Tab-separated table of C-alpha atoms in Angstrom:
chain	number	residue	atom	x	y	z
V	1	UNK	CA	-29.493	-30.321	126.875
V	2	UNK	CA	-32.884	-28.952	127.198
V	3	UNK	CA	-32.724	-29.733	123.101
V	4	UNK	CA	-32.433	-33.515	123.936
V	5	UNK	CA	-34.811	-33.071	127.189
V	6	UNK	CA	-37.596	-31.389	124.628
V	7	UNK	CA	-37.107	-34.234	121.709
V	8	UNK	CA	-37.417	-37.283	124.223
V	9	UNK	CA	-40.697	-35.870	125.275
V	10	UNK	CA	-41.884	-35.053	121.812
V	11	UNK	CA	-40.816	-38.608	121.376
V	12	UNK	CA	-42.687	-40.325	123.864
V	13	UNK	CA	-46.107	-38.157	123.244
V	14	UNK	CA	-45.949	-39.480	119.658
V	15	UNK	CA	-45.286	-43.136	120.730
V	16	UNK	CA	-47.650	-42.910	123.845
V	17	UNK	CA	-50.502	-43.702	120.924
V	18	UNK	CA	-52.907	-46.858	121.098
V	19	UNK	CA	-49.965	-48.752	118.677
V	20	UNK	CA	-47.372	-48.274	120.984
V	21	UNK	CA	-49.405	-49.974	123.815
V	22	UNK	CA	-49.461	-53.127	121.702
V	23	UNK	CA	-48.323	-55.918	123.530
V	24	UNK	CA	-44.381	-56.568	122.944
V	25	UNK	CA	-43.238	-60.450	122.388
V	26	UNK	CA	-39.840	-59.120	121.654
V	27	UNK	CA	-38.045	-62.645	121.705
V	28	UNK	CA	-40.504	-63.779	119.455
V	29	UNK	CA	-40.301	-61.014	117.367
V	30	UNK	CA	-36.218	-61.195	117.272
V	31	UNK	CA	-35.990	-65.536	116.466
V	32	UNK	CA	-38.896	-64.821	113.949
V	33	UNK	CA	-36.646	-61.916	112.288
V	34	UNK	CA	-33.298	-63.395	113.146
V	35	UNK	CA	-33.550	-66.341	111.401
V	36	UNK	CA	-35.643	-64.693	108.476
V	37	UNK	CA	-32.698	-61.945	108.292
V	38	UNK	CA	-29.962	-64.670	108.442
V	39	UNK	CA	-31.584	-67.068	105.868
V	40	UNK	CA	-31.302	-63.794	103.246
V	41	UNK	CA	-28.117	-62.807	104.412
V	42	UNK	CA	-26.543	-66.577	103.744
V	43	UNK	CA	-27.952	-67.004	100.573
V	44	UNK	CA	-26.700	-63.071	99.643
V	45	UNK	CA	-23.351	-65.045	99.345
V	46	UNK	CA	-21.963	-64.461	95.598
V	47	UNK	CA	-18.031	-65.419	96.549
V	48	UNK	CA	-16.082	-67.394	98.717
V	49	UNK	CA	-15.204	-65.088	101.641
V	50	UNK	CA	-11.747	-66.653	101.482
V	51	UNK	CA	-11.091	-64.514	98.495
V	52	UNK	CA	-11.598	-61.843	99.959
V	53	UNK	CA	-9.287	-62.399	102.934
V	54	UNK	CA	-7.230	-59.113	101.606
V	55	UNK	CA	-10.377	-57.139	102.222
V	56	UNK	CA	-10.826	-58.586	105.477
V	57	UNK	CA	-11.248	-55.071	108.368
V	58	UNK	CA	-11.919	-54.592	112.136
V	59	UNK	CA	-14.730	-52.783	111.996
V	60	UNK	CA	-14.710	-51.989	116.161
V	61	UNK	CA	-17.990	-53.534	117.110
V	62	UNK	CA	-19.078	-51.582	119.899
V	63	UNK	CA	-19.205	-55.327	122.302
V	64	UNK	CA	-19.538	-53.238	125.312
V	65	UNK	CA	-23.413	-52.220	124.200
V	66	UNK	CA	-23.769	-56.388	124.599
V	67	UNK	CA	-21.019	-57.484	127.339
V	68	UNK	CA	-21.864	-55.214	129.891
V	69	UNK	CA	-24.292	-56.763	133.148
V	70	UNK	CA	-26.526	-53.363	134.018
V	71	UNK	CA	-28.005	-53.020	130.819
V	72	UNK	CA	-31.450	-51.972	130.638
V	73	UNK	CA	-33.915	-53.963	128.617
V	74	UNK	CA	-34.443	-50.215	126.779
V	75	UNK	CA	-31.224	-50.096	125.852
V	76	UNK	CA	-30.940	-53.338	124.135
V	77	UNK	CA	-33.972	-52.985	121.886
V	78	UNK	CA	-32.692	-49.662	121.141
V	79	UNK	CA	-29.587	-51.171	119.856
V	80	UNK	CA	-31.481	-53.661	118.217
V	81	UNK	CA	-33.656	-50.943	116.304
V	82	UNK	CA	-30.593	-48.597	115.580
V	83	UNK	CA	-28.276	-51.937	114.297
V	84	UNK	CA	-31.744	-52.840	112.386
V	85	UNK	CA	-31.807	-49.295	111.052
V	86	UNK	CA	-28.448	-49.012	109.343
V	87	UNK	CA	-28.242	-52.473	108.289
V	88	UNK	CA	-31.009	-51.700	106.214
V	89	UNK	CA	-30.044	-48.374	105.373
V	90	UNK	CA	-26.933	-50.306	104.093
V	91	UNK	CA	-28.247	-52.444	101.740
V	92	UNK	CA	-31.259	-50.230	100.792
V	93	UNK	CA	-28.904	-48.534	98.785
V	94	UNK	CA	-28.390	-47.659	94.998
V	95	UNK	CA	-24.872	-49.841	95.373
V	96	UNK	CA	-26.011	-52.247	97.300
V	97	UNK	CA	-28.846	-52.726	94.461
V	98	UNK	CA	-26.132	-52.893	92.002
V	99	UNK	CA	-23.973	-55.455	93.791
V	100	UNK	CA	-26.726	-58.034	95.019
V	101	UNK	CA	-29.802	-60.711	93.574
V	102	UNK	CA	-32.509	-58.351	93.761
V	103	UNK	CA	-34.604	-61.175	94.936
V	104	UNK	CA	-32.773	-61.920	98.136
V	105	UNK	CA	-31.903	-58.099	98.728
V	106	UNK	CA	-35.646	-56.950	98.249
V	107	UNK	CA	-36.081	-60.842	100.993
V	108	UNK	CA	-33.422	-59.160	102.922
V	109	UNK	CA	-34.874	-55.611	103.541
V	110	UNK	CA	-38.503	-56.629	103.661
V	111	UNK	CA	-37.429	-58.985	106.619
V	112	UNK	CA	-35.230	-55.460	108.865
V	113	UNK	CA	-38.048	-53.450	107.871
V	114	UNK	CA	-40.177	-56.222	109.771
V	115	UNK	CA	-37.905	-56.505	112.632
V	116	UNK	CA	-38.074	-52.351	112.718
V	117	UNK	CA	-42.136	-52.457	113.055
V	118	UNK	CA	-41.791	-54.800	115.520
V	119	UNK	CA	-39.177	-53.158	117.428
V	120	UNK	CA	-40.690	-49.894	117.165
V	121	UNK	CA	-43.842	-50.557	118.626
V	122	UNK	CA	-41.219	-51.769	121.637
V	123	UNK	CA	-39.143	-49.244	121.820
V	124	UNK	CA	-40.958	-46.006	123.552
V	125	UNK	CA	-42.949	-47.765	125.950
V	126	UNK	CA	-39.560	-48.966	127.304
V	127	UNK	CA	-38.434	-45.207	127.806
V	128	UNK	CA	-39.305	-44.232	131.424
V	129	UNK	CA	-37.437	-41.933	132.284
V	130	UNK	CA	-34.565	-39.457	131.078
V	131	UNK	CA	-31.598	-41.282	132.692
V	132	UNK	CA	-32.246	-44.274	130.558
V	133	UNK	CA	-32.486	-42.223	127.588
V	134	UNK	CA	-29.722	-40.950	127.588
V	135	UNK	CA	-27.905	-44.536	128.364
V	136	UNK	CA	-29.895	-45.545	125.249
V	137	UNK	CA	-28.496	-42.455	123.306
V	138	UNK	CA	-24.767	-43.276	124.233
V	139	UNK	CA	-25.774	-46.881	122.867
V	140	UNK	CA	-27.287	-46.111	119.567
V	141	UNK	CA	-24.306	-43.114	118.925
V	142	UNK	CA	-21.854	-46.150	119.505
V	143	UNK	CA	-24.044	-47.995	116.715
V	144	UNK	CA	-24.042	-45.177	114.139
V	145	UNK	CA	-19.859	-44.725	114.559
V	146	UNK	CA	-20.007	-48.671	113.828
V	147	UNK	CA	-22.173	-48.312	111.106
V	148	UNK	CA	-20.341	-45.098	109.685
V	149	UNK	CA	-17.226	-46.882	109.560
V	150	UNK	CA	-18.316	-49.848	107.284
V	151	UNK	CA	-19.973	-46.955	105.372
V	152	UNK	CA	-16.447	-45.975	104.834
V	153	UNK	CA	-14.906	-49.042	103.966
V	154	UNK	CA	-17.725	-49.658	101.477
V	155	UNK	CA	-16.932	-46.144	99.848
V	156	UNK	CA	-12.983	-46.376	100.007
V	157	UNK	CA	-13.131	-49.679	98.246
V	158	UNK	CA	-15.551	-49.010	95.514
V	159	UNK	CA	-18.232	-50.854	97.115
V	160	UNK	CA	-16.326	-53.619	95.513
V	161	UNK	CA	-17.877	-57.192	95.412
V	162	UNK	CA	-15.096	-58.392	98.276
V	163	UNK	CA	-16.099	-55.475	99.986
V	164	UNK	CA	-19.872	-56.201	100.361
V	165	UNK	CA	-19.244	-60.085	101.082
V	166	UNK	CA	-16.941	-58.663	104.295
V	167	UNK	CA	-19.758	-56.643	105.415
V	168	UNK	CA	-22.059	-58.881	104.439
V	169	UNK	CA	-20.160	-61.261	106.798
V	170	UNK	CA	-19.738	-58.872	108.993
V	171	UNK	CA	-23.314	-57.826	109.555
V	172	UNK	CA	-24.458	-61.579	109.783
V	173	UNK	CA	-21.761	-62.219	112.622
V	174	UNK	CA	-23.202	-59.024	114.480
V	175	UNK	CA	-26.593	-59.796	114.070
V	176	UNK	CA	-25.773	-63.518	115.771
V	177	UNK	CA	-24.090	-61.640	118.833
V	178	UNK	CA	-26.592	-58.976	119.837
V	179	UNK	CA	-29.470	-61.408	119.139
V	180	UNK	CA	-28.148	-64.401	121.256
V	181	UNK	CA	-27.605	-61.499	124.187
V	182	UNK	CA	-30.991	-59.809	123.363
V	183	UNK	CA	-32.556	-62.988	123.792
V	184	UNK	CA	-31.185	-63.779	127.206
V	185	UNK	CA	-31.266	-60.329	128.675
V	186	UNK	CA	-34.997	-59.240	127.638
């Protein structure tokens, strides 16, 4: 505990610099990135994702992180930043390189690496005080076990082309849901 206590505040003295006291348009920032990050995800599309209805998994999105009524407006762009995060961690990688138009993939990344900046510069200011932190660390650990399981799926099938069109679909459906409820809670 004192551990997490010691890293928040090493956390917020690093972000507590003259960039993090930017002004944050977050909804501006998230249509300006969602619609950016969609664009390159729909054109991604090599096959029909009807051939790959065999493929087809429950991933477990986390829906409570976005259904529930007292979350805080930190926890939702921490969501955002984590969900931002591994998506690009995703398809930053050598296989995802392998399996997609390097045009729209390099499109794809440049836009979440965007989004991060932007979120970033959103995200520590937001951090008060402890208790919200750790709300916002339950949040983002329910993102990673999300994230770690399509890492899975990728690896168990090969990182097969079905498989990257179902998380490819996946990760555009996800990105619709926590940005429409970003939107109207922030």
């Amino acid at each position: 505990m004192a551990f997490l206590v010691s890293s928040l505040t090493a956390l917020v003295m690093i972000f507590s610099s003259p960039i993090s006291s930017m002004i944050c348009d977050l909804p501006q920032s998230l249509d300006l990135g969602k619609q950016e990050t969609f664009t390159a995800l729909k054109q991604m599309q090599r096959i029909s994702s009807f051939l790959c209805q065999k493929d087809r998994k429950n991933f477990r999105f986390p829906r409570k992180m976005v259904d529930g009524s007292q979350v805080q407006k930190a926890q939702v762009i921490s969501v955002l930043h984590e969900m931002f995060q591994q998506t690009f961690n995703i398809f930053g990688t050598e296989q995802s390189s392998a399996a997609w138009n390097m045009t729209l993939l390099h499109g794809l990344l440049s836009g979440l690496y965007r989004q991060l900046e932007d979120l970033g510069t959103c995200l520590v200011p937001e951090m008060k005080e402890v208790e919200s932190a750790l709300r916002m660390e339950d949040s983002t650990l329910a993102v990673r076990r999300y994230f770690q399981g399509i890492h899975l799926y990728l690896k168990e099938k090969q990182y097969s082309d079905c498989a990257w069109e179902v998380v490819r679909v996946e990760i555009r459906r996800y990105l619709f849901i926590v940005n429409k409820f970003a939107r109207k809670e922030i």
